[in-house]
Amino acid sequence: MVKRLSYLFVFLCLIKPVFSQSFTIGGSITDASNGELAIGTTVLIKELNKATSANQYGFYSLSAPKGQYTLQFSYLGYQTITKTITLDKNITLNVAIQPNEKQLEEIDVVTKGKDENVKGTQMSSVNLDMAEIKKIPSFMGEVDVLKTIQLIPGVKSAGDGNTGFYVRGGGPDQNLILLDEANIYNASHLLGFFSVFNGDAIKNVNLIKGGMPAQYGGRLSSVLDIQMKEGNNQHFEAEGGIGIIASRLTIQGPLQKNKGSFIISGRRTYIDILAKPFINKSDFKGTSYYFYDLNAKFNYILNDKNRLFFSSYYGQDIFNFKDDGGGFNTRIPWGNATAGLRWNHVFNSKLFSNASLIFSKYDFSFSALQDDFELTLKSGITDYNLKYDVNYFPNSRHNIKTGINYIFHTFIPTSVSAKQGETVFDLGKVIKLYAHDAAIYLGDDWEMSPKWKANIGLRFGNFAQVGPFTRFKKDIFGKINDTIRYAQGQVVAKYNGLEPRLALRYAINRSTSVKGSYTRNYQYIHLASISSVSLPTDVWMPSTEEIRPQIANQYAIGFFKNFKDDMFETSVEAYYKDMKHQIDYKEGAQPSDNVSDNPDNAFTYGKGWAYGLELFVKKTQGKFSGWIGYTLSWTWRQFDEINFGKPYLAKYDRRHDASLVLTYSPNKKWDFGMVWVYGTGNRGTLPNSFFIYEGTTSNDYGLRNSYKFSDYHRMDVNVTFTPDRAAKMERRRQRMLNLYKEQGKDTTDIQVSKPWLKRFENSWTLSIFNVYNRYNPYFIYFTRTGDFTNGTLKVGAKQVTLFPILPSITWNFKF
């Protein structure tokens, strides 16, 4: 099959238009003010009304018959550039677009072409720019990408204090989260209160909920593709902020003007420092917690055809507890590390490629020391990833993408070690699992006619767990009665599968279209969680002899309509998804059971299905902007060994989910934001009754997730004030300049001194979380008072709420 795909690609690359001679113009598009790639810029040949958009690397390509044409480059928030060209040969034309200052005051900058939501084949997707995200109210003043996408229809929050998200009935592990192409396996800090993405370092966020193109794979539900800024290659720049619980600083500038740039961004909380005086006087004395992030990116333009990028991320959460009196110490660090080297190469105006070498790691560690007894628990996953992607534009009707991807995984599901003094306890070797994960894909965005457009793709994946590995065989009583040992590199289990992708668009008119999509996805790695929310202790596992790959088929259809020259975007989408080989822990199983056993012996397997309807209305221009989203959905699961084999609604099933996001920018000084969310309550399993057996009170639980918590709703607001400091400093400089001239003094120093003061900007943001102090449920626990024997026993249920009304203030600066 792989060989056939290769032959097909070679054939597509060799074919030429036979009806008329055509030529191609292509190149890269950048922001003239800072050198950033202008992703999504629309390029139009006016005479032919043919258009394309710059890809994620800023590259564009258009083909047309020989002739003279007017080429137009447009990007919302930027000046439109018009160039007249004579197309009698293939041309490379690189363009730098200028921000439109007046327009930027009035509208949000979004990284997509005008009416792309209607014209393109991609459906079930949302593209957000960080300028847009930063205007939305945030928890404790920390701009959060993951919290923002949870306001999109079809994306559901796991609740307060959690950045895990569920897309169209899928679980948190079924979302492919990429930061500059590197996998992020745990995207949250502080057990889910904040995401790992520092908004000052992020450029663009693209969420795909369905109709996933062939270049993406490995997950069932969604893709969250996040791109970091490249850095300013024109001048040095710094920005940051000081908030109630965290501060951040970003520095960027040219390595060589117009050739290369860098950006370094850091963030750290100071909860441990601020809380220490209070904790030392409480029962939590000796406790400390903090997290930090560090982002770095460098890029350099070797020549017109070659550009290199290096990007990295490192973040850690660290929890410490030290009881000096009791001799007990514990330390729990966990976090992500990524590094990526990318090479962009332009072969010609029709052919573009990107080669990437990527490292990604997530690890969790728990260590405890009591006197001279020490216990350590570790888990994690490490990836080495090599990928090569090609973008080919044979003519104006086809945009072909193909590539290969290889990942070598190393899993540490759970390893436990212990020692007392010099004595080391034998708890078995550190369990490591190894796997090869390879894929090849081919896709074509094909404009069949002015009315019909299709994105047709095919992906083939091959996955193999390899040794060294020891398989423990068990009898019917669960006792190990045999072992099978696999040598290094020996195949333990092997899977492969074809993943067809199809998206169709029918254009009713310029502002209206109907779309449909079908996507088949395989997922070869799995997240096993003993909790209903994502925690650092969750365990990543490969497909093995016992664990089969998860498979999903998703069908979607949608109606898309824009109004008032694309000021308003609207859509209605319906979807159905079925999922096979879902994974969960068996009743009563724990990750620590892996000692001297195979981790996959603790799991059970089932299926799931989900369906729903999504409504979306977005205003993209004007002083008022924002969106309204609504989702009506059902999410089901069925496992033979859970709930007596009967289907049950998933924990995160919400019948109704709605969001309202509004931003208002009356002038340069003031920005206002408001968010209101509503969701049907999550589901859980609670006791139906209590009984006494041999003097002990026991619980009689109901069916799985048969209890529905009360509905969730909340409103957040913020206001940002930006003083016109730069104008004030300039007026001061002019006064000094005039004074020196009157006195006949040298004005040279005044004219050039401290140029950064002219660029200095600062703002104050006041945010209020949960404005009307809604007590939303986090969990419910039960209390018992009295005595059963004398008839005074009373059982009560109490709800725990995480956050009341929470105000915060942040000072932001930039120069």
PDB file of N, CA and C in Angstrom, residues 20-65:
ATOM      1  N   SER A  20      -3.792  24.257 -21.783  1.00  0.00           N
ATOM      2  CA  SER A  20      -3.158  25.543 -22.080  1.00  0.00           C
ATOM      3  C   SER A  20      -1.903  25.659 -21.248  1.00  0.00           C
ATOM      4  N   GLN A  21      -0.967  26.437 -21.781  1.00  0.00           N
ATOM      5  CA  GLN A  21       0.271  26.644 -21.049  1.00  0.00           C
ATOM      6  C   GLN A  21       0.010  27.581 -19.880  1.00  0.00           C
ATOM      7  N   SER A  22       0.477  27.208 -18.698  1.00  0.00           N
ATOM      8  CA  SER A  22       0.279  28.051 -17.521  1.00  0.00           C
ATOM      9  C   SER A  22       1.602  28.229 -16.796  1.00  0.00           C
ATOM     10  N   PHE A  23       1.660  29.310 -16.017  1.00  0.00           N
ATOM     11  CA  PHE A  23       2.846  29.608 -15.221  1.00  0.00           C
ATOM     12  C   PHE A  23       2.412  29.861 -13.780  1.00  0.00           C
ATOM     13  N   THR A  24       3.385  29.855 -12.899  1.00  0.00           N
ATOM     14  CA  THR A  24       3.082  29.935 -11.463  1.00  0.00           C
ATOM     15  C   THR A  24       3.857  31.066 -10.816  1.00  0.00           C
ATOM     16  N   ILE A  25       3.177  31.776  -9.927  1.00  0.00           N
ATOM     17  CA  ILE A  25       3.835  32.761  -9.076  1.00  0.00           C
ATOM     18  C   ILE A  25       3.702  32.284  -7.634  1.00  0.00           C
ATOM     19  N   GLY A  26       4.789  32.341  -6.892  1.00  0.00           N
ATOM     20  CA  GLY A  26       4.773  31.881  -5.499  1.00  0.00           C
ATOM     21  C   GLY A  26       5.850  32.582  -4.689  1.00  0.00           C
ATOM     22  N   GLY A  27       5.774  32.445  -3.388  1.00  0.00           N
ATOM     23  CA  GLY A  27       6.748  33.065  -2.503  1.00  0.00           C
ATOM     24  C   GLY A  27       6.250  33.064  -1.077  1.00  0.00           C
ATOM     25  N   SER A  28       6.891  33.873  -0.268  1.00  0.00           N
ATOM     26  CA  SER A  28       6.508  33.953   1.138  1.00  0.00           C
ATOM     27  C   SER A  28       5.976  35.346   1.456  1.00  0.00           C
ATOM     28  N   ILE A  29       5.114  35.403   2.479  1.00  0.00           N
ATOM     29  CA  ILE A  29       4.499  36.668   2.898  1.00  0.00           C
ATOM     30  C   ILE A  29       4.809  36.881   4.369  1.00  0.00           C
ATOM     31  N   THR A  30       5.324  38.069   4.693  1.00  0.00           N
ATOM     32  CA  THR A  30       5.689  38.382   6.069  1.00  0.00           C
ATOM     33  C   THR A  30       5.067  39.711   6.498  1.00  0.00           C
ATOM     34  N   ASP A  31       5.091  39.932   7.808  1.00  0.00           N
ATOM     35  CA  ASP A  31       4.667  41.200   8.394  1.00  0.00           C
ATOM     36  C   ASP A  31       5.854  42.157   8.349  1.00  0.00           C
ATOM     37  N   ALA A  32       5.702  43.291   7.661  1.00  0.00           N
ATOM     38  CA  ALA A  32       6.819  44.223   7.487  1.00  0.00           C
ATOM     39  C   ALA A  32       7.276  44.842   8.798  1.00  0.00           C
ATOM     40  N   SER A  33       6.403  44.892   9.791  1.00  0.00           N
ATOM     41  CA  SER A  33       6.761  45.553  11.045  1.00  0.00           C
ATOM     42  C   SER A  33       7.654  44.710  11.940  1.00  0.00           C
ATOM     43  N   ASN A  34       7.611  43.371  11.784  1.00  0.00           N
ATOM     44  CA  ASN A  34       8.412  42.524  12.675  1.00  0.00           C
ATOM     45  C   ASN A  34       8.986  41.272  12.008  1.00  0.00           C
ATOM     46  N   GLY A  35       8.664  41.033  10.754  1.00  0.00           N
ATOM     47  CA  GLY A  35       9.204  39.870  10.060  1.00  0.00           C
ATOM     48  C   GLY A  35       8.471  38.578  10.325  1.00  0.00           C
ATOM     49  N   GLU A  36       7.387  38.596  11.122  1.00  0.00           N
ATOM     50  CA  GLU A  36       6.617  37.383  11.394  1.00  0.00           C
ATOM     51  C   GLU A  36       5.949  36.889  10.116  1.00  0.00           C
ATOM     52  N   LEU A  37       5.819  35.571   9.975  1.00  0.00           N
ATOM     53  CA  LEU A  37       5.128  34.994   8.836  1.00  0.00           C
ATOM     54  C   LEU A  37       3.649  35.384   8.879  1.00  0.00           C
ATOM     55  N   ALA A  38       3.118  35.847   7.764  1.00  0.00           N
ATOM     56  CA  ALA A  38       1.723  36.293   7.689  1.00  0.00           C
ATOM     57  C   ALA A  38       0.850  35.126   7.239  1.00  0.00           C
ATOM     58  N   ILE A  39       0.607  34.205   8.160  1.00  0.00           N
ATOM     59  CA  ILE A  39      -0.166  33.001   7.868  1.00  0.00           C
ATOM     60  C   ILE A  39      -1.596  33.374   7.491  1.00  0.00           C
ATOM     61  N   GLY A  40      -2.103  32.778   6.424  1.00  0.00           N
ATOM     62  CA  GLY A  40      -3.494  32.984   6.043  1.00  0.00           C
ATOM     63  C   GLY A  40      -3.756  34.177   5.166  1.00  0.00           C
ATOM     64  N   THR A  41      -2.725  34.918   4.755  1.00  0.00           N
ATOM     65  CA  THR A  41      -2.932  36.053   3.859  1.00  0.00           C
ATOM     66  C   THR A  41      -3.569  35.590   2.542  1.00  0.00           C
ATOM     67  N   THR A  42      -4.590  36.313   2.103  1.00  0.00           N
ATOM     68  CA  THR A  42      -5.268  35.979   0.853  1.00  0.00           C
ATOM     69  C   THR A  42      -4.534  36.609  -0.330  1.00  0.00           C
ATOM     70  N   VAL A  43      -4.260  35.803  -1.358  1.00  0.00           N
ATOM     71  CA  VAL A  43      -3.614  36.266  -2.586  1.00  0.00           C
ATOM     72  C   VAL A  43      -4.604  36.051  -3.729  1.00  0.00           C
ATOM     73  N   LEU A  44      -4.935  37.145  -4.427  1.00  0.00           N
ATOM     74  CA  LEU A  44      -5.994  37.114  -5.443  1.00  0.00           C
ATOM     75  C   LEU A  44      -5.478  37.598  -6.785  1.00  0.00           C
ATOM     76  N   ILE A  45      -5.769  36.842  -7.858  1.00  0.00           N
ATOM     77  CA  ILE A  45      -5.588  37.324  -9.230  1.00  0.00           C
ATOM     78  C   ILE A  45      -6.919  37.915  -9.655  1.00  0.00           C
ATOM     79  N   LYS A  46      -7.000  39.237  -9.728  1.00  0.00           N
ATOM     80  CA  LYS A  46      -8.290  39.918  -9.883  1.00  0.00           C
ATOM     81  C   LYS A  46      -8.961  39.580 -11.206  1.00  0.00           C
ATOM     82  N   GLU A  47      -8.186  39.520 -12.287  1.00  0.00           N
ATOM     83  CA  GLU A  47      -8.777  39.279 -13.596  1.00  0.00           C
ATOM     84  C   GLU A  47      -9.448  37.916 -13.697  1.00  0.00           C
ATOM     85  N   LEU A  48      -8.914  36.929 -12.968  1.00  0.00           N
ATOM     86  CA  LEU A  48      -9.448  35.566 -13.028  1.00  0.00           C
ATOM     87  C   LEU A  48     -10.300  35.223 -11.811  1.00  0.00           C
ATOM     88  N   ASN A  49     -10.301  36.120 -10.837  1.00  0.00           N
ATOM     89  CA  ASN A  49     -10.997  35.876  -9.560  1.00  0.00           C
ATOM     90  C   ASN A  49     -10.539  34.555  -8.929  1.00  0.00           C
ATOM     91  N   LYS A  50      -9.242  34.283  -9.037  1.00  0.00           N
ATOM     92  CA  LYS A  50      -8.658  33.105  -8.422  1.00  0.00           C
ATOM     93  C   LYS A  50      -7.882  33.523  -7.190  1.00  0.00           C
ATOM     94  N   ALA A  51      -8.045  32.770  -6.113  1.00  0.00           N
ATOM     95  CA  ALA A  51      -7.401  33.158  -4.858  1.00  0.00           C
ATOM     96  C   ALA A  51      -6.834  31.939  -4.142  1.00  0.00           C
ATOM     97  N   THR A  52      -5.868  32.199  -3.301  1.00  0.00           N
ATOM     98  CA  THR A  52      -5.317  31.180  -2.417  1.00  0.00           C
ATOM     99  C   THR A  52      -4.918  31.864  -1.116  1.00  0.00           C
ATOM    100  N   SER A  53      -4.519  31.061  -0.134  1.00  0.00           N
ATOM    101  CA  SER A  53      -4.075  31.609   1.151  1.00  0.00           C
ATOM    102  C   SER A  53      -2.681  31.094   1.475  1.00  0.00           C
ATOM    103  N   ALA A  54      -1.895  31.919   2.144  1.00  0.00           N
ATOM    104  CA  ALA A  54      -0.563  31.496   2.570  1.00  0.00           C
ATOM    105  C   ALA A  54      -0.689  30.373   3.588  1.00  0.00           C
ATOM    106  N   ASN A  55       0.163  29.351   3.466  1.00  0.00           N
ATOM    107  CA  ASN A  55       0.071  28.217   4.378  1.00  0.00           C
ATOM    108  C   ASN A  55       0.692  28.553   5.733  1.00  0.00           C
ATOM    109  N   GLN A  56       0.814  27.558   6.605  1.00  0.00           N
ATOM    110  CA  GLN A  56       1.270  27.805   7.968  1.00  0.00           C
ATOM    111  C   GLN A  56       2.724  28.260   8.032  1.00  0.00           C
ATOM    112  N   TYR A  57       3.435  28.198   6.918  1.00  0.00           N
ATOM    113  CA  TYR A  57       4.809  28.699   6.866  1.00  0.00           C
ATOM    114  C   TYR A  57       4.898  30.002   6.061  1.00  0.00           C
ATOM    115  N   GLY A  58       3.748  30.592   5.728  1.00  0.00           N
ATOM    116  CA  GLY A  58       3.726  31.856   5.002  1.00  0.00           C
ATOM    117  C   GLY A  58       3.933  31.721   3.507  1.00  0.00           C
ATOM    118  N   PHE A  59       3.914  30.491   2.969  1.00  0.00           N
ATOM    119  CA  PHE A  59       4.174  30.259   1.549  1.00  0.00           C
ATOM    120  C   PHE A  59       2.862  30.241   0.773  1.00  0.00           C
ATOM    121  N   TYR A  60       2.863  30.835  -0.437  1.00  0.00           N
ATOM    122  CA  TYR A  60       1.685  30.821  -1.299  1.00  0.00           C
ATOM    123  C   TYR A  60       2.103  30.424  -2.713  1.00  0.00           C
ATOM    124  N   SER A  61       1.125  29.999  -3.508  1.00  0.00           N
ATOM    125  CA  SER A  61       1.400  29.644  -4.898  1.00  0.00           C
ATOM    126  C   SER A  61       0.099  29.733  -5.694  1.00  0.00           C
ATOM    127  N   LEU A  62       0.175  30.375  -6.887  1.00  0.00           N
ATOM    128  CA  LEU A  62      -0.972  30.495  -7.788  1.00  0.00           C
ATOM    129  C   LEU A  62      -0.509  30.270  -9.221  1.00  0.00           C
ATOM    130  N   SER A  63      -1.327  29.555  -9.989  1.00  0.00           N
ATOM    131  CA  SER A  63      -1.005  29.312 -11.400  1.00  0.00           C
ATOM    132  C   SER A  63      -2.070  29.941 -12.290  1.00  0.00           C
ATOM    133  N   ALA A  64      -1.637  30.422 -13.469  1.00  0.00           N
ATOM    134  CA  ALA A  64      -2.560  31.053 -14.422  1.00  0.00           C
ATOM    135  C   ALA A  64      -1.938  30.992 -15.809  1.00  0.00           C
ATOM    136  N   PRO A  65      -2.782  31.104 -16.846  1.00  0.00           N
ATOM    137  CA  PRO A  65      -2.236  31.150 -18.215  1.00  0.00           C
ATOM    138  C   PRO A  65      -1.355  32.381 -18.419  1.00  0.00           C
TER     139      PRO A  65
END
